[in-house]
Amino acid sequence: MNEVMKNLFTRRSIRSFQKQEIPREELEQILQAALYTPSGMNRQTWKFTAIVNQEKIQTLADKIGKELNR
C-alpha cells in the first residue's frame, strides 16, 4: 500500500492540541499540498488562511464560539 493511502486509512481526529508551533517550512508545505488537492470541476474556489499568532487564534475561536452559541 502506498504511503498516501496508508496515511488516509490510519488518520485520526485529534481534539487535544499541543502548544508546539509548526515549523514555518512544514506549514508552507501543508498549504502547498492543499493547493494541489482536486476540486469540483477543477474550479479551485477555496482560499486558505494560516494564523500562527496564538492571541489571534484565541480571538477568532472566541468569536466563532459566540456566533455558534457555544
mmCIF file of N, CA and C in Angstrom:
data_model
loop_
_atom_site.group_PDB
_atom_site.id
_atom_site.type_symbol
_atom_site.label_atom_id
_atom_site.label_comp_id
_atom_site.label_asym_id
_atom_site.label_seq_id
_atom_site.Cartn_x
_atom_site.Cartn_y
_atom_site.Cartn_z
ATOM 1 N N MET A 1 0.859 -1.177 0.000
ATOM 2 C CA MET A 1 0.000 0.000 0.000
ATOM 3 C C MET A 1 0.901 1.235 0.000
ATOM 4 N N ASN A 2 0.585 2.211 -0.842
ATOM 5 C CA ASN A 2 1.454 3.378 -0.890
ATOM 6 C C ASN A 2 1.262 4.248 0.353
ATOM 7 N N GLU A 3 2.188 5.107 0.594
ATOM 8 C CA GLU A 3 2.237 5.915 1.815
ATOM 9 C C GLU A 3 1.017 6.834 1.973
ATOM 10 N N VAL A 4 0.525 7.412 0.886
ATOM 11 C CA VAL A 4 -0.640 8.297 0.955
ATOM 12 C C VAL A 4 -1.861 7.509 1.419
ATOM 13 N N MET A 5 -2.114 6.365 0.816
ATOM 14 C CA MET A 5 -3.264 5.552 1.196
ATOM 15 C C MET A 5 -3.138 5.083 2.647
ATOM 16 N N LYS A 6 -1.950 4.702 3.034
ATOM 17 C CA LYS A 6 -1.715 4.269 4.423
ATOM 18 C C LYS A 6 -2.069 5.399 5.385
ATOM 19 N N ASN A 7 -1.647 6.615 5.077
ATOM 20 C CA ASN A 7 -1.961 7.763 5.929
ATOM 21 C C ASN A 7 -3.455 8.032 5.977
ATOM 22 N N LEU A 8 -4.133 7.936 4.850
ATOM 23 C CA LEU A 8 -5.579 8.165 4.821
ATOM 24 C C LEU A 8 -6.326 7.143 5.668
ATOM 25 N N PHE A 9 -5.914 5.891 5.590
ATOM 26 C CA PHE A 9 -6.612 4.833 6.317
ATOM 27 C C PHE A 9 -6.311 4.837 7.811
ATOM 28 N N THR A 10 -5.201 5.395 8.204
ATOM 29 C CA THR A 10 -4.814 5.338 9.628
ATOM 30 C C THR A 10 -4.931 6.679 10.334
ATOM 31 N N ARG A 11 -5.439 7.701 9.669
ATOM 32 C CA ARG A 11 -5.539 9.022 10.295
ATOM 33 C C ARG A 11 -6.570 9.020 11.406
ATOM 34 N N ARG A 12 -6.408 9.923 12.359
ATOM 35 C CA ARG A 12 -7.337 10.070 13.469
ATOM 36 C C ARG A 12 -7.577 11.550 13.701
ATOM 37 N N SER A 13 -8.758 11.889 14.173
ATOM 38 C CA SER A 13 -9.061 13.272 14.538
ATOM 39 C C SER A 13 -8.554 13.524 15.955
ATOM 40 N N ILE A 14 -7.881 14.637 16.138
ATOM 41 C CA ILE A 14 -7.306 14.990 17.435
ATOM 42 C C ILE A 14 -8.068 16.188 17.988
ATOM 43 N N ARG A 15 -8.472 16.112 19.229
ATOM 44 C CA ARG A 15 -9.186 17.219 19.860
ATOM 45 C C ARG A 15 -8.345 17.885 20.948
ATOM 46 N N SER A 16 -7.208 17.293 21.247
ATOM 47 C CA SER A 16 -6.319 17.854 22.251
ATOM 48 C C SER A 16 -5.028 18.251 21.544
ATOM 49 N N PHE A 17 -4.765 19.539 21.499
ATOM 50 C CA PHE A 17 -3.638 20.028 20.723
ATOM 51 C C PHE A 17 -2.475 20.414 21.615
ATOM 52 N N GLN A 18 -1.279 20.271 21.102
ATOM 53 C CA GLN A 18 -0.078 20.694 21.808
ATOM 54 C C GLN A 18 0.131 22.176 21.567
ATOM 55 N N LYS A 19 0.845 22.822 22.449
ATOM 56 C CA LYS A 19 1.132 24.242 22.291
ATOM 57 C C LYS A 19 2.430 24.441 21.500
ATOM 58 N N GLN A 20 2.790 23.464 20.740
ATOM 59 C CA GLN A 20 4.010 23.498 19.943
ATOM 60 C C GLN A 20 3.712 24.079 18.561
ATOM 61 N N GLU A 21 4.481 25.050 18.150
ATOM 62 C CA GLU A 21 4.278 25.693 16.856
ATOM 63 C C GLU A 21 4.805 24.806 15.727
ATOM 64 N N ILE A 22 4.070 24.782 14.625
ATOM 65 C CA ILE A 22 4.517 24.035 13.447
ATOM 66 C C ILE A 22 5.630 24.840 12.779
ATOM 67 N N PRO A 23 6.749 24.198 12.458
ATOM 68 C CA PRO A 23 7.818 24.930 11.765
ATOM 69 C C PRO A 23 7.293 25.545 10.464
ATOM 70 N N ARG A 24 7.722 26.749 10.166
ATOM 71 C CA ARG A 24 7.236 27.503 9.003
ATOM 72 C C ARG A 24 7.349 26.701 7.705
ATOM 73 N N GLU A 25 8.466 26.011 7.534
ATOM 74 C CA GLU A 25 8.679 25.220 6.315
ATOM 75 C C GLU A 25 7.612 24.128 6.173
ATOM 76 N N GLU A 26 7.262 23.474 7.286
ATOM 77 C CA GLU A 26 6.239 22.435 7.246
ATOM 78 C C GLU A 26 4.861 23.031 6.978
ATOM 79 N N LEU A 27 4.565 24.178 7.581
ATOM 80 C CA LEU A 27 3.288 24.845 7.350
ATOM 81 C C LEU A 27 3.140 25.212 5.875
ATOM 82 N N GLU A 28 4.192 25.743 5.289
ATOM 83 C CA GLU A 28 4.156 26.094 3.869
ATOM 84 C C GLU A 28 3.966 24.861 2.997
ATOM 85 N N GLN A 29 4.567 23.753 3.403
ATOM 86 C CA GLN A 29 4.427 22.502 2.648
ATOM 87 C C GLN A 29 2.984 21.983 2.732
ATOM 88 N N ILE A 30 2.361 22.092 3.903
ATOM 89 C CA ILE A 30 0.968 21.676 4.074
ATOM 90 C C ILE A 30 0.052 22.532 3.201
ATOM 91 N N LEU A 31 0.274 23.845 3.212
ATOM 92 C CA LEU A 31 -0.549 24.745 2.405
ATOM 93 C C LEU A 31 -0.342 24.488 0.909
ATOM 94 N N GLN A 32 0.874 24.198 0.530
ATOM 95 C CA GLN A 32 1.161 23.893 -0.878
ATOM 96 C C GLN A 32 0.431 22.617 -1.300
ATOM 97 N N ALA A 33 0.425 21.618 -0.423
ATOM 98 C CA ALA A 33 -0.286 20.373 -0.730
ATOM 99 C C ALA A 33 -1.782 20.640 -0.867
ATOM 100 N N ALA A 34 -2.320 21.505 -0.012
ATOM 101 C CA ALA A 34 -3.748 21.839 -0.078
ATOM 102 C C ALA A 34 -4.093 22.496 -1.409
ATOM 103 N N LEU A 35 -3.206 23.305 -1.927
ATOM 104 C CA LEU A 35 -3.458 23.970 -3.206
ATOM 105 C C LEU A 35 -3.530 22.988 -4.370
ATOM 106 N N TYR A 36 -2.899 21.839 -4.204
ATOM 107 C CA TYR A 36 -2.865 20.851 -5.276
ATOM 108 C C TYR A 36 -3.973 19.809 -5.163
ATOM 109 N N THR A 37 -4.806 19.898 -4.118
ATOM 110 C CA THR A 37 -5.884 18.913 -3.991
ATOM 111 C C THR A 37 -6.953 19.174 -5.041
ATOM 112 N N PRO A 38 -7.613 18.124 -5.485
ATOM 113 C CA PRO A 38 -8.628 18.299 -6.520
ATOM 114 C C PRO A 38 -9.856 19.036 -5.994
ATOM 115 N N SER A 39 -10.549 19.688 -6.907
ATOM 116 C CA SER A 39 -11.789 20.376 -6.558
ATOM 117 C C SER A 39 -12.840 20.041 -7.611
ATOM 118 N N GLY A 40 -14.092 20.295 -7.286
ATOM 119 C CA GLY A 40 -15.174 20.016 -8.220
ATOM 120 C C GLY A 40 -14.971 20.755 -9.535
ATOM 121 N N MET A 41 -14.917 20.008 -10.610
ATOM 122 C CA MET A 41 -14.729 20.561 -11.955
ATOM 123 C C MET A 41 -13.462 21.422 -12.053
ATOM 124 N N ASN A 42 -12.502 21.174 -11.181
ATOM 125 C CA ASN A 42 -11.208 21.869 -11.158
ATOM 126 C C ASN A 42 -11.364 23.390 -11.009
ATOM 127 N N ARG A 43 -12.390 23.816 -10.289
ATOM 128 C CA ARG A 43 -12.630 25.251 -10.131
ATOM 129 C C ARG A 43 -11.703 25.902 -9.111
ATOM 130 N N GLN A 44 -11.243 25.129 -8.143
ATOM 131 C CA GLN A 44 -10.299 25.614 -7.128
ATOM 132 C C GLN A 44 -10.753 26.949 -6.530
ATOM 133 N N THR A 45 -11.946 26.944 -5.975
ATOM 134 C CA THR A 45 -12.545 28.165 -5.449
ATOM 135 C C THR A 45 -12.165 28.444 -3.995
ATOM 136 N N TRP A 46 -11.368 27.598 -3.378
ATOM 137 C CA TRP A 46 -11.048 27.778 -1.966
ATOM 138 C C TRP A 46 -9.959 28.818 -1.738
ATOM 139 N N LYS A 47 -9.900 29.278 -0.517
ATOM 140 C CA LYS A 47 -8.836 30.179 -0.067
ATOM 141 C C LYS A 47 -8.389 29.678 1.289
ATOM 142 N N PHE A 48 -7.110 29.762 1.573
ATOM 143 C CA PHE A 48 -6.560 29.296 2.833
ATOM 144 C C PHE A 48 -5.931 30.459 3.585
ATOM 145 N N THR A 49 -6.151 30.467 4.875
ATOM 146 C CA THR A 49 -5.519 31.444 5.743
ATOM 147 C C THR A 49 -4.893 30.677 6.895
ATOM 148 N N ALA A 50 -3.618 30.841 7.105
ATOM 149 C CA ALA A 50 -2.923 30.180 8.212
ATOM 150 C C ALA A 50 -2.602 31.239 9.267
ATOM 151 N N ILE A 51 -3.182 31.078 10.440
ATOM 152 C CA ILE A 51 -2.948 32.012 11.539
ATOM 153 C C ILE A 51 -2.028 31.321 12.537
ATOM 154 N N VAL A 52 -0.906 31.937 12.825
ATOM 155 C CA VAL A 52 0.055 31.330 13.752
ATOM 156 C C VAL A 52 0.172 32.092 15.066
ATOM 157 N N ASN A 53 -0.400 33.274 15.136
ATOM 158 C CA ASN A 53 -0.370 34.075 16.351
ATOM 159 C C ASN A 53 -1.425 33.544 17.326
ATOM 160 N N GLN A 54 -0.989 33.052 18.496
ATOM 161 C CA GLN A 54 -1.899 32.428 19.455
ATOM 162 C C GLN A 54 -3.006 33.372 19.925
ATOM 163 N N GLU A 55 -2.681 34.638 20.096
ATOM 164 C CA GLU A 55 -3.675 35.617 20.543
ATOM 165 C C GLU A 55 -4.775 35.785 19.486
ATOM 166 N N LYS A 56 -4.374 35.856 18.238
ATOM 167 C CA LYS A 56 -5.354 35.988 17.153
ATOM 168 C C LYS A 56 -6.190 34.719 17.009
ATOM 169 N N ILE A 57 -5.568 33.573 17.201
ATOM 170 C CA ILE A 57 -6.298 32.299 17.135
ATOM 171 C C ILE A 57 -7.364 32.267 18.218
ATOM 172 N N GLN A 58 -7.007 32.668 19.430
ATOM 173 C CA GLN A 58 -7.961 32.657 20.538
ATOM 174 C C GLN A 58 -9.097 33.647 20.295
ATOM 175 N N THR A 59 -8.766 34.837 19.786
ATOM 176 C CA THR A 59 -9.790 35.830 19.474
ATOM 177 C C THR A 59 -10.769 35.278 18.436
ATOM 178 N N LEU A 60 -10.244 34.649 17.404
ATOM 179 C CA LEU A 60 -11.084 34.056 16.370
ATOM 180 C C LEU A 60 -11.947 32.935 16.944
ATOM 181 N N ALA A 61 -11.361 32.081 17.774
ATOM 182 C CA ALA A 61 -12.105 30.978 18.390
ATOM 183 C C ALA A 61 -13.233 31.514 19.263
ATOM 184 N N ASP A 62 -12.959 32.581 20.014
ATOM 185 C CA ASP A 62 -13.994 33.183 20.862
ATOM 186 C C ASP A 62 -15.146 33.728 20.026
ATOM 187 N N LYS A 63 -14.816 34.405 18.944
ATOM 188 C CA LYS A 63 -15.853 34.989 18.088
ATOM 189 C C LYS A 63 -16.678 33.899 17.402
ATOM 190 N N ILE A 64 -16.027 32.852 16.955
ATOM 191 C CA ILE A 64 -16.749 31.737 16.332
ATOM 192 C C ILE A 64 -17.660 31.076 17.353
ATOM 193 N N GLY A 65 -17.130 30.851 18.567
ATOM 194 C CA GLY A 65 -17.934 30.268 19.618
ATOM 195 C C GLY A 65 -19.159 31.097 19.942
ATOM 196 N N LYS A 66 -18.987 32.396 20.001
ATOM 197 C CA LYS A 66 -20.104 33.306 20.275
ATOM 198 C C LYS A 66 -21.137 33.220 19.142
ATOM 199 N N GLU A 67 -20.657 33.237 17.922
ATOM 200 C CA GLU A 67 -21.557 33.188 16.756
ATOM 201 C C GLU A 67 -22.341 31.865 16.712
ATOM 202 N N LEU A 68 -21.704 30.793 17.142
ATOM 203 C CA LEU A 68 -22.342 29.471 17.121
ATOM 204 C C LEU A 68 -23.062 29.150 18.438
ATOM 205 N N ASN A 69 -23.134 30.156 19.333
ATOM 206 C CA ASN A 69 -23.782 29.975 20.639
ATOM 207 C C ASN A 69 -23.183 28.828 21.443
ATOM 208 N N ARG A 70 -21.867 28.785 21.493
ATOM 209 C CA ARG A 70 -21.182 27.727 22.256
ATOM 210 C C ARG A 70 -20.482 28.318 23.443
#
